[in-house]
Every structure is written in C-alpha cells, then in structure tokens.
mmCIF file of C-alpha atoms in Angstrom:
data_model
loop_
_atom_site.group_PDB
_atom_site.id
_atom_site.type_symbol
_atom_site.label_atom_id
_atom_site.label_comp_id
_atom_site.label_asym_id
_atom_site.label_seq_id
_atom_site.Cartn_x
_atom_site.Cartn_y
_atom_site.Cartn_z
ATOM 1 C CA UNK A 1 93.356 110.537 94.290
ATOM 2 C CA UNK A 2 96.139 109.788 92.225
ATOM 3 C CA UNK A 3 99.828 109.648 93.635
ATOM 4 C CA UNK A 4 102.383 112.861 93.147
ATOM 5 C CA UNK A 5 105.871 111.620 92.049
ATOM 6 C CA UNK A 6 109.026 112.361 94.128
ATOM 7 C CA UNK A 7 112.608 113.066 92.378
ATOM 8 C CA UNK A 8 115.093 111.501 90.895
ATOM 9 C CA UNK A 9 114.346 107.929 91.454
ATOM 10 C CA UNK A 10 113.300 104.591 89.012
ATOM 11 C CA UNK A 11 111.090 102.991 91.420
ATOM 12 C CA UNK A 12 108.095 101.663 89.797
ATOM 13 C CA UNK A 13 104.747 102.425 91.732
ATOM 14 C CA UNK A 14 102.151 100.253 91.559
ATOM 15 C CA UNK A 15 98.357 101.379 92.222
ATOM 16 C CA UNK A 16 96.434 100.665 95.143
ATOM 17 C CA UNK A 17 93.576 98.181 95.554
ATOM 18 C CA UNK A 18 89.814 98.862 95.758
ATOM 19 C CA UNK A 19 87.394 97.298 98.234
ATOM 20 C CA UNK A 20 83.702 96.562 98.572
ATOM 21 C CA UNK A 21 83.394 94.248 101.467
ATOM 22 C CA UNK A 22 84.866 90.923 100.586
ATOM 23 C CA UNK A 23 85.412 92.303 96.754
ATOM 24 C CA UNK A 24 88.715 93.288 96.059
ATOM 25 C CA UNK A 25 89.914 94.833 92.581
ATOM 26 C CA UNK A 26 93.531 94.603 92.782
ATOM 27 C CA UNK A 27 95.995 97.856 92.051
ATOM 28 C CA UNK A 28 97.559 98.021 88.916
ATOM 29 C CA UNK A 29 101.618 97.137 88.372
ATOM 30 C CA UNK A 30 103.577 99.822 87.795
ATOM 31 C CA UNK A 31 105.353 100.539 84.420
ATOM 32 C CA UNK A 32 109.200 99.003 84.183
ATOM 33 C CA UNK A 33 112.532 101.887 84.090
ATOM 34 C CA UNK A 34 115.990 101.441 84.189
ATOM 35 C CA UNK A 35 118.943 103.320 85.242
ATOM 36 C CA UNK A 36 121.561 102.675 82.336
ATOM 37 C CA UNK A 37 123.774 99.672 81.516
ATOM 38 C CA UNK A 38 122.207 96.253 80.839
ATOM 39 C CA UNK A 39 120.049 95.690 83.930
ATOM 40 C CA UNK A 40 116.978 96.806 84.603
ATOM 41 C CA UNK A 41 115.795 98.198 87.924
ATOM 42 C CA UNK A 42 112.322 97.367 87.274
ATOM 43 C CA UNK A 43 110.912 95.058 84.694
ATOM 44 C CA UNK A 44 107.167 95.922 84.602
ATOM 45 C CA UNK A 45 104.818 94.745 87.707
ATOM 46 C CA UNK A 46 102.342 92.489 88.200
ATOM 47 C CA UNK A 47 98.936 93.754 89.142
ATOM 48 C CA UNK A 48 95.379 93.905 88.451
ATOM 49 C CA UNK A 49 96.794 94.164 84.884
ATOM 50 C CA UNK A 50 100.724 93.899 84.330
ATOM 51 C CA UNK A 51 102.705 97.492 83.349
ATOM 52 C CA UNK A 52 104.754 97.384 80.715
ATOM 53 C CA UNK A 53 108.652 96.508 80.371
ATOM 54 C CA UNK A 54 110.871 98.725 79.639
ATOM 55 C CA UNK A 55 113.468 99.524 77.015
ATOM 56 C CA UNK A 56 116.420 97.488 76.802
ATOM 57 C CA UNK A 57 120.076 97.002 76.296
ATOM 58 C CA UNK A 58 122.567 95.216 74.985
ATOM 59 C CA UNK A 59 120.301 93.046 73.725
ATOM 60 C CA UNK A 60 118.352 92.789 76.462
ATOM 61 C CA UNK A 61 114.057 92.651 75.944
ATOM 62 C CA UNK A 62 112.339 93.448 79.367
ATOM 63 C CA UNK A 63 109.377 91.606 80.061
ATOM 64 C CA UNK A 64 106.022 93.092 80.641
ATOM 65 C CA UNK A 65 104.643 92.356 84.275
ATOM 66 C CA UNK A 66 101.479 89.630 84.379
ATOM 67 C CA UNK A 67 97.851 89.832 85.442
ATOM 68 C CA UNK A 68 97.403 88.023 89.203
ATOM 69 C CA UNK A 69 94.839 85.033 90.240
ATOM 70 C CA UNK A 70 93.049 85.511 92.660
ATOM 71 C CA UNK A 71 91.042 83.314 94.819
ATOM 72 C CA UNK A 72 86.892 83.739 94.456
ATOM 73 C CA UNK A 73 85.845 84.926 97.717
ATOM 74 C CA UNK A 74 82.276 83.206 98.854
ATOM 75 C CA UNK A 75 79.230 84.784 98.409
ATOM 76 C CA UNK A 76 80.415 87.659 96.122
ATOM 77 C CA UNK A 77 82.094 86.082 93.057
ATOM 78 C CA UNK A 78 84.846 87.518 90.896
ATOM 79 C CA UNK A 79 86.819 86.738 88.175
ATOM 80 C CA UNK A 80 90.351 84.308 88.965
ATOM 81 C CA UNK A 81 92.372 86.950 87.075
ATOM 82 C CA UNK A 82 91.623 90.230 86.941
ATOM 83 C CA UNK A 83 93.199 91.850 83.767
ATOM 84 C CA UNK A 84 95.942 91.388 81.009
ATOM 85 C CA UNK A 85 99.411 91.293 80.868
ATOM 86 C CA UNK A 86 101.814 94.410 79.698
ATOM 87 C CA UNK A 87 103.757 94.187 77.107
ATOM 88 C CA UNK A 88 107.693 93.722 76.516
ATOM 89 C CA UNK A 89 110.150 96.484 76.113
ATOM 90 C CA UNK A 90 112.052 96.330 72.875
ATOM 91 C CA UNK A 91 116.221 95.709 72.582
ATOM 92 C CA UNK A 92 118.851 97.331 71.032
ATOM 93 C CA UNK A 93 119.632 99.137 68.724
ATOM 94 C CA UNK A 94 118.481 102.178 70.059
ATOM 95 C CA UNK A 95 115.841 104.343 69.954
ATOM 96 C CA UNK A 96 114.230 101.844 72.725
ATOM 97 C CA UNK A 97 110.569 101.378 73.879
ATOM 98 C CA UNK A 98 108.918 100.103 76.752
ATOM 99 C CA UNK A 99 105.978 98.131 76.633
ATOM 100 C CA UNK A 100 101.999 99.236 76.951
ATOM 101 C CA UNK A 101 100.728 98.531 80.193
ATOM 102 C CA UNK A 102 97.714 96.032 80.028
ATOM 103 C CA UNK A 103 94.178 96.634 80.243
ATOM 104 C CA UNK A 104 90.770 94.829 81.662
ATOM 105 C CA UNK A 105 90.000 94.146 78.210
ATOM 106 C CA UNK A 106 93.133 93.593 76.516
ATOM 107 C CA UNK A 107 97.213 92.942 77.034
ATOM 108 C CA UNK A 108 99.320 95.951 77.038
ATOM 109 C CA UNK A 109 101.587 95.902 73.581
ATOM 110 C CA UNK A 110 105.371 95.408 72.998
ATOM 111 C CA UNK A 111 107.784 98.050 72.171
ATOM 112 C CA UNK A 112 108.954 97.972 68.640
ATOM 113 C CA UNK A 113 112.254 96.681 67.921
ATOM 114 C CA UNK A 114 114.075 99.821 66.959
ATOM 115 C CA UNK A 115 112.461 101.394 69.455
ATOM 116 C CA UNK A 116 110.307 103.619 66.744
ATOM 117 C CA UNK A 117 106.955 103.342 68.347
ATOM 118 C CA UNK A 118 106.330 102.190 72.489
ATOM 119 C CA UNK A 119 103.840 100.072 72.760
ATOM 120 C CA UNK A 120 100.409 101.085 73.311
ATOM 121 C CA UNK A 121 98.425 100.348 75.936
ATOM 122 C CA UNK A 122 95.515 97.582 76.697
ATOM 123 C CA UNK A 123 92.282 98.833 76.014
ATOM 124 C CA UNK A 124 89.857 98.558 79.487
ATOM 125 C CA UNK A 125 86.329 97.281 79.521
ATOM 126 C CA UNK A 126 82.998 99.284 79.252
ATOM 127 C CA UNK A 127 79.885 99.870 82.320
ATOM 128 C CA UNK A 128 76.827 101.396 82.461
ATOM 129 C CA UNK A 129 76.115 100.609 86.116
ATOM 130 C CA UNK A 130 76.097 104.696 86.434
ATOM 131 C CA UNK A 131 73.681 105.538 83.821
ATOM 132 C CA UNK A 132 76.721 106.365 81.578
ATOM 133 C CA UNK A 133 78.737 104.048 78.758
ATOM 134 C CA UNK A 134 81.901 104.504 80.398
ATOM 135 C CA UNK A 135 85.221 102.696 79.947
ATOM 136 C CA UNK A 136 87.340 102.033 82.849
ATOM 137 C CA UNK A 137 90.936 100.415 83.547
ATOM 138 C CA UNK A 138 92.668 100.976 80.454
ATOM 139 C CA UNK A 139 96.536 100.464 80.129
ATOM 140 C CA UNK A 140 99.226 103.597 79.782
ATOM 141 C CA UNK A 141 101.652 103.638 76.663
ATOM 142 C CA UNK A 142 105.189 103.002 76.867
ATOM 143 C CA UNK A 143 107.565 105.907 76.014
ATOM 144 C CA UNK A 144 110.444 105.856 73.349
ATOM 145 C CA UNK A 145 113.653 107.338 73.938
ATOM 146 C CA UNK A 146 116.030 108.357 72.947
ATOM 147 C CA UNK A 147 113.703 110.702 69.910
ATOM 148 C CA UNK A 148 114.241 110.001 66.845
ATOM 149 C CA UNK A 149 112.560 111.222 64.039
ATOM 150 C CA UNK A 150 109.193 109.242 63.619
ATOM 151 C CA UNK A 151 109.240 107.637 66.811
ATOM 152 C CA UNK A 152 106.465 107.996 68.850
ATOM 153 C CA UNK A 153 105.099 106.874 72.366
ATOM 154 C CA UNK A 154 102.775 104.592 72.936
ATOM 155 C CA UNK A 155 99.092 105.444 73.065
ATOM 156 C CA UNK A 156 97.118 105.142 75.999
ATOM 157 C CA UNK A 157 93.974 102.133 76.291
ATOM 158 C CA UNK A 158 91.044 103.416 75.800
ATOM 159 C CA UNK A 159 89.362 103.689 79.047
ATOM 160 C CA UNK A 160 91.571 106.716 80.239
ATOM 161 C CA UNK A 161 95.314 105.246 79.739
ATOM 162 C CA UNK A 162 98.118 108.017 79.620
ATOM 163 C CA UNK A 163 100.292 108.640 76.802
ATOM 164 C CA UNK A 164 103.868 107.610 76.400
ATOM 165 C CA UNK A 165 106.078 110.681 75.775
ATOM 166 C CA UNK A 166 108.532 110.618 73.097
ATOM 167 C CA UNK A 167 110.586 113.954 73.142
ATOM 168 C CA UNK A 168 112.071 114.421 76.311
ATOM 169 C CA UNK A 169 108.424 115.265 78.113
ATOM 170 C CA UNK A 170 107.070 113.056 80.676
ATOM 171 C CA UNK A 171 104.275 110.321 80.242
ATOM 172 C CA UNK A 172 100.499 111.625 80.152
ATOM 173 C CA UNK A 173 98.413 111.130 83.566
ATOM 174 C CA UNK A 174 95.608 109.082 83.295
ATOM 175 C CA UNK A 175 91.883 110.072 83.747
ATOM 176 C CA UNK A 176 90.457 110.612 86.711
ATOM 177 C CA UNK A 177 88.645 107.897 88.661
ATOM 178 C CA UNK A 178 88.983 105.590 85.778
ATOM 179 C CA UNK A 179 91.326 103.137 87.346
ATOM 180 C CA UNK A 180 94.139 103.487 84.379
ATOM 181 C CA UNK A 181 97.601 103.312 84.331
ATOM 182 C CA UNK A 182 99.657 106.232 83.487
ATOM 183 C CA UNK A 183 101.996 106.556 80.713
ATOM 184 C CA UNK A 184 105.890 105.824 80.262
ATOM 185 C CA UNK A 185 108.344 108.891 80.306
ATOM 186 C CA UNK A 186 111.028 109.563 77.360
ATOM 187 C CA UNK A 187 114.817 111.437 77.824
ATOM 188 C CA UNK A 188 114.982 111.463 81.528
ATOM 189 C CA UNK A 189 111.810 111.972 82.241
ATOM 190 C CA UNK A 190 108.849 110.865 84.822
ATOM 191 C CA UNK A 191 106.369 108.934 84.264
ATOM 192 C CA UNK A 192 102.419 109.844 84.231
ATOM 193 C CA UNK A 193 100.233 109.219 87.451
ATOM 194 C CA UNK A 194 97.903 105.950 87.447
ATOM 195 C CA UNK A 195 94.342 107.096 87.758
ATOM 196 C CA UNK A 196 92.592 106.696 90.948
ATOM 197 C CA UNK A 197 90.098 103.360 91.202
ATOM 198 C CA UNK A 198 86.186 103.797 91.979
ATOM 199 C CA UNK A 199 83.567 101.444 93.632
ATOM 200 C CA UNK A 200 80.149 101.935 92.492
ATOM 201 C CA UNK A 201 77.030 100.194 93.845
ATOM 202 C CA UNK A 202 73.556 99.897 92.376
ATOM 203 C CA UNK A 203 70.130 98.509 93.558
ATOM 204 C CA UNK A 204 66.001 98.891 92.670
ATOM 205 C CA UNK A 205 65.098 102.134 93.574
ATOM 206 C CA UNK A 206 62.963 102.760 97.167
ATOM 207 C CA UNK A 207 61.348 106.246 96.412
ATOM 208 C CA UNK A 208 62.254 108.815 93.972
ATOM 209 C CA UNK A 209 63.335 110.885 96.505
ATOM 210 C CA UNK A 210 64.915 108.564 99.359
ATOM 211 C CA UNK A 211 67.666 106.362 98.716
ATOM 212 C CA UNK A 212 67.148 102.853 101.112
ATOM 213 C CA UNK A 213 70.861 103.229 101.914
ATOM 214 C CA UNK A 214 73.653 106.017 102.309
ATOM 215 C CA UNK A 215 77.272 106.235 101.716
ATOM 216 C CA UNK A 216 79.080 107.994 98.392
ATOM 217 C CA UNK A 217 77.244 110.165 95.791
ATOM 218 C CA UNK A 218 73.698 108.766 95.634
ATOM 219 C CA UNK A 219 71.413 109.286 91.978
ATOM 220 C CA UNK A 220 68.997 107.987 90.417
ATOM 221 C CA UNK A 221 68.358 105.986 87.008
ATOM 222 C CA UNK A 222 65.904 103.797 85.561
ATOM 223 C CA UNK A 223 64.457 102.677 88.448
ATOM 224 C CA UNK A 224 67.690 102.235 90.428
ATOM 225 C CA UNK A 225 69.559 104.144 93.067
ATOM 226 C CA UNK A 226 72.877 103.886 92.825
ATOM 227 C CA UNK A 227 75.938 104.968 95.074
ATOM 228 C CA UNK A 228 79.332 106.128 93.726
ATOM 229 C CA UNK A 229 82.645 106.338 95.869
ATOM 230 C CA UNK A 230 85.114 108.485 94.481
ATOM 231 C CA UNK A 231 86.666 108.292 97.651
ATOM 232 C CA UNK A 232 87.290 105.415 100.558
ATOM 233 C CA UNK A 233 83.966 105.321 103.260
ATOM 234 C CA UNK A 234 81.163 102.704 103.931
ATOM 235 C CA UNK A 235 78.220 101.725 102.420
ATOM 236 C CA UNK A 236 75.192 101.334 105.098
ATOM 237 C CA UNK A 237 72.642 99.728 104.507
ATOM 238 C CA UNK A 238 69.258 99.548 107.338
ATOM 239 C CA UNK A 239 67.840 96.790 109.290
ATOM 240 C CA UNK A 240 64.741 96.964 106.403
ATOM 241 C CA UNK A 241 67.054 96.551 103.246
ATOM 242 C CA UNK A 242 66.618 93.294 101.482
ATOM 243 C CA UNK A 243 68.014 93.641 98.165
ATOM 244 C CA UNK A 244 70.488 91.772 95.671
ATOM 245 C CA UNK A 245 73.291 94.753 94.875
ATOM 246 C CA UNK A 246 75.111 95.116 92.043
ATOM 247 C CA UNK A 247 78.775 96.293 91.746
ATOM 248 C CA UNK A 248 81.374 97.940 90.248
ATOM 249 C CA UNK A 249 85.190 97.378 91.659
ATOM 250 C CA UNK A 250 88.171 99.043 90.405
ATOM 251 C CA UNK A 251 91.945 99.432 91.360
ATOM 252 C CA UNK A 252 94.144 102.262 91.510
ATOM 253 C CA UNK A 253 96.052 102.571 88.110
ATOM 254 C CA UNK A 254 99.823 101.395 88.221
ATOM 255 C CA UNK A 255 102.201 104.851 87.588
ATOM 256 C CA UNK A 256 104.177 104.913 84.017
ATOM 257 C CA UNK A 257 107.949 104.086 84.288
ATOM 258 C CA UNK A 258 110.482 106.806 84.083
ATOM 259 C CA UNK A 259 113.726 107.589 81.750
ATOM 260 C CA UNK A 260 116.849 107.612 82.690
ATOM 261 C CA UNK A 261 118.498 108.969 79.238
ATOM 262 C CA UNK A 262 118.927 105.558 77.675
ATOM 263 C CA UNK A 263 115.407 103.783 77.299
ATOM 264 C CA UNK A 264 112.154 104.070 76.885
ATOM 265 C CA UNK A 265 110.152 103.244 80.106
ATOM 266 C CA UNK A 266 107.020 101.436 80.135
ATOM 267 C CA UNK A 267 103.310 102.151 80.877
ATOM 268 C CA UNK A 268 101.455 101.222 84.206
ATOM 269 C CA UNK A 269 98.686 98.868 83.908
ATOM 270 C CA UNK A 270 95.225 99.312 84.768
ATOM 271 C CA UNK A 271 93.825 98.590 88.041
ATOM 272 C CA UNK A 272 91.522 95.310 88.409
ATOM 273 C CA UNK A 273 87.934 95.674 86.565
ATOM 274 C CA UNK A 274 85.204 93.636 88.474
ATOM 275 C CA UNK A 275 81.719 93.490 88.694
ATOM 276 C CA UNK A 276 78.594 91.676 89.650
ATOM 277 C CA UNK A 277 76.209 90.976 92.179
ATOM 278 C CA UNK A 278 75.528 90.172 95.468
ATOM 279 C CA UNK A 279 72.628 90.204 98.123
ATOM 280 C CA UNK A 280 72.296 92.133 100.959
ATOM 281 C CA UNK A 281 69.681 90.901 103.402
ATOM 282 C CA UNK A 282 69.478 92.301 106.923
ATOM 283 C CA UNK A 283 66.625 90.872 109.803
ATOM 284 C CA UNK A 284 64.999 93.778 111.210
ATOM 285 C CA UNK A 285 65.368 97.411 111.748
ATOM 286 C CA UNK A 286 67.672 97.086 114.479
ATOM 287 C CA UNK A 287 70.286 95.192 112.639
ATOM 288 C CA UNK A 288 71.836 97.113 110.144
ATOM 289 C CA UNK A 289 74.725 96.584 107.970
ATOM 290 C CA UNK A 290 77.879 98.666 106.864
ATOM 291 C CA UNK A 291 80.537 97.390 103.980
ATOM 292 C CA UNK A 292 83.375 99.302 104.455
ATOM 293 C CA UNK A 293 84.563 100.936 100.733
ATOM 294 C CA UNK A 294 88.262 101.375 99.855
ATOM 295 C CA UNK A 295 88.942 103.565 96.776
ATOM 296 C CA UNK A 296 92.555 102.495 95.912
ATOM 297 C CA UNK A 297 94.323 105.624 94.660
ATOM 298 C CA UNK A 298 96.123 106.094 91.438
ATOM 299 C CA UNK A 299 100.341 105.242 91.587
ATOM 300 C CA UNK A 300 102.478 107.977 91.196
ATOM 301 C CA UNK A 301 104.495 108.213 87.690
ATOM 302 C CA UNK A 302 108.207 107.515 88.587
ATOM 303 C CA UNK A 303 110.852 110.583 88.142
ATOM 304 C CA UNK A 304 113.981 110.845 86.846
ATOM 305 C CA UNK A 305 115.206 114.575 87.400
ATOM 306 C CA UNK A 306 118.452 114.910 88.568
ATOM 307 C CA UNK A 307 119.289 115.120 92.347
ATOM 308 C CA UNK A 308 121.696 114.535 94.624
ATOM 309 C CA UNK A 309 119.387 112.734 96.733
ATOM 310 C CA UNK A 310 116.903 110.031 95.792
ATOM 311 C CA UNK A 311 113.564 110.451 97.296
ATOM 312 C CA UNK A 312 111.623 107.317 96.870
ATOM 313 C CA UNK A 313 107.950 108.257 94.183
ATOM 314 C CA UNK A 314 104.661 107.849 95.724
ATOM 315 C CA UNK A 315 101.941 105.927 95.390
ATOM 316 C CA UNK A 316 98.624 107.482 96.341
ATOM 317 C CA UNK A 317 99.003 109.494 99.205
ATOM 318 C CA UNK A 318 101.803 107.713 100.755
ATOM 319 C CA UNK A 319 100.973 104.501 99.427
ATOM 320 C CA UNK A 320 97.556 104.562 100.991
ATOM 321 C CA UNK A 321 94.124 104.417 99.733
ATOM 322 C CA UNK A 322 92.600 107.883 98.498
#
C-alpha cells in the first residue's frame, strides 16, 4: 500500500521495488523540496524513473533525478533502464516550480521559468496482460508556489500520476496499484503518496475452472489464467507445470516533494515498468516451484507542517514492501 507521510520534514521518499523472482522493477525517486535559502535539501531522486527537481533560488535550477541501468538478469530479460528522467525545477523570480516526475513512457517536464505552471508529469506505458487497457507508472506533477494568479501545478502522467497543488493544498495521491508517483505540494505543504507497484503473471489456461498454479488473485481471459499480486506473496507453481509465463513488474511510485513556503516542490517518479516472458519448467510432480513476489509499496508524500519536532516521512509501511 502506499506510504502515510510524517510531519514537518523535506525528506524525499522514494518508492519501493517490485519482485518476481530474478525480475526486479525498481522504486520510483522521490520528488525534490527545499527548506528556504539557496540550497536544496533534495534535488529530485533517481529511480525506476527520476522525480522531479524542485523550485529554486537565487538563481538556482534544481535538477530532475535520472532513470537507473540496470544489469539484465539471465534467463528473464529486462530492459537496461527502466524509465525516464524528471524534470528540472525552475529559478527565480518567484512564483517557482518543481519539475514533473518521469514516467515509463516519457521524461517528467521542467518547471516554467516564472514559476507559472510546474511541470507535468511523464506519461507511463499501457498493458493488457489483465484483460484490461490499463496504463501504469506514470509521473506526479510538480507544484508551484508561492500562488499567483494563473499559476498552476503540474498535471499528473497519465497512468495514475498525482497532481501538483498550486494554492497552498498538498500534491494529489496517485492511483492505486498503478505504480505512479505522487504529486508536488505548494505553500508549505506535503506532498501526494506514490502509488503502490503490482506484479502480474499470465500463462495458457489449464481448465476453465482450475488454475495450474496459485498465489494472488487468479481469473481468467482468452484462454489464459492469470495471477495478480496486489500485495507481496509467492507464486507456486506444481511439479506438472511446464509453461513459458508472461509478466508484468512494477515499482512502488516515488512520493511528491513538499513546500516549505518558498518553492514549488517536485513530483515523484513512477516506479520501473517491465514486462516479458519467461519459462517455467519443473520435472515431476514432486518438484515444485515457488517465486517469491514483492509488491513494492507506494512512497509517502513529504510534509511540511509546522512542528517542533521533525519526524522523518515514510515510505510504504516503514520503508518496506506492502
């Protein structure tokens, strides 16, 4: 599930990774924030995609955080980077924006100079593998502050990206099991939760009735079964099951940036989109195999309330998988 924010503190939260065996979709980077004055505390994250920068100062433009390589594991393939970049924060002169957080199918954008509009966030990437056109791991938008008339926030990706704010509200959550990154916050306020990630796995159908393996929410479509984790577990498959799999990976969303009265704050980037195929071929009935599923949760939207004492934001459930 996606993270809950604690008070009164800029850290940016990043998302948390999603497993299916050797398959990893990475968590999304969390969206940059800053505390006042010229330096940021957090430019945006890297990730599965980048969040975005935030606003800056004194001249100051704050980068957007970058997608990550990573290595192709052998037998199940994947791609060597898994999303897009966020994008910059804009400088002075105020109103400022942060950056979009990027998507699976697209970078995050930057904040206008100006700081009239933060920049929207990457679009994700469409799956049917459930039956369903559905469009996951979309960046959040980056929120403008301070308000001005005509500003406005960034909009989320579409794919389930949050909203950056733009008068004094905090960035929109993203959607639920969707992988996204939340939205930047505006005037001192948080930003929106990263959506939690979801592993989905597919293969020809058995019988109607009887799935050949078990683990998640097993249904049926066009000839295929197909198991859906909306939640860590395993995926077990019997000695008898000889079939090539297919898959759908994604990451925990990174958590919007917040506001600490002087900038806008960007938007978390999407978790890691990947997806493919792989075999699964056991040797008899006593030999069975189980893939063990992670469902990396969502990262919490940073806060900026007042407080005498800074409590560190979440991500996911204490920074664990959902």
């Amino acid at each position: 599930g996606g993270g809950v924010g604690g008070a009164n503190t800029f850290q940016t939260p990043d998302g948390n990774d999603s497993v299916f065996g050797p398959i990893t979709a990475l968590k999304g980077g969390g969206g940059g924030s800053r505390t006042g004055g010229s330096t940021p505390v957090n430019a945006g994250r890297a990730g599965g995609s980048g969040g975005g920068g935030c606003g800056g100062e004194s001249g100051a433009t704050v980068t957007g955080g970058s997608s990550t390589a990573v290595s192709t594991p052998s037998p199940w393939p994947g791609p060597a980077t898994q999303g897009k970049a966020g994008g910059a924060g804009s400088n002075d002169p105020q109103p400022a924006a942060g950056g979009g957080g990027g998507g699976a199918g697209g970078t995050g954008t930057a904040g206008a100079r100006g700081g009239t509009y933060g920049g929207n966030g990457g679009n994700g990437l469409p799956n049917t593998i459930t039956g369903t056109d559905t469009t996951y791991a979309a960046g959040g938008g980056g929120g403008v502050h301070p308000p001005a008339p005509g500003s406005a926030g960034g909009t989320g990706g579409t794919g389930g990206g949050g909203a950056g704010a733009d008068s004094s509200e905090n960035g929109g959550h993203a959607t639920y099991s969707t992988g996204s990154g939340g939205g930047g916050g505006s005037n001192s306020r948080g930003g929106g939760n990263g959506a939690s990630g979801i592993v989905v796995v597919r293969y020809k159908i058995g019988q109607v009735t009887v799935a050949k393996a078990s683990g998640g929410l097993v249904s049926n479509y066009n000839g295929k079964t197909i198991h859906t984790f909306l939640n860590s577990g395993s995926f077990v498959a019997p000695g008898t099951f000889n079939e090539t799999v297919e898959y759908l990976v994604i990451g925990g969303g990174g958590g919007g940036g917040a506001d600490k009265n002087t900038t806008g704050s960007g938007g978390g980037g999407a978790g890691a989109f990947r997806t493919g195929t792989t075999p699964i071929n056991n040797t008899g009935p006593g030999n069975p195999t189980t893939t063990s599923i992670q469902v990396g949760a969502g990262g919490a939207g940073g806060q900026a309330v007042g407080s005498s004492t800074p409590n560190p934001g979440l991500d996911g459930i204490t920074g664990t998988p959902s």
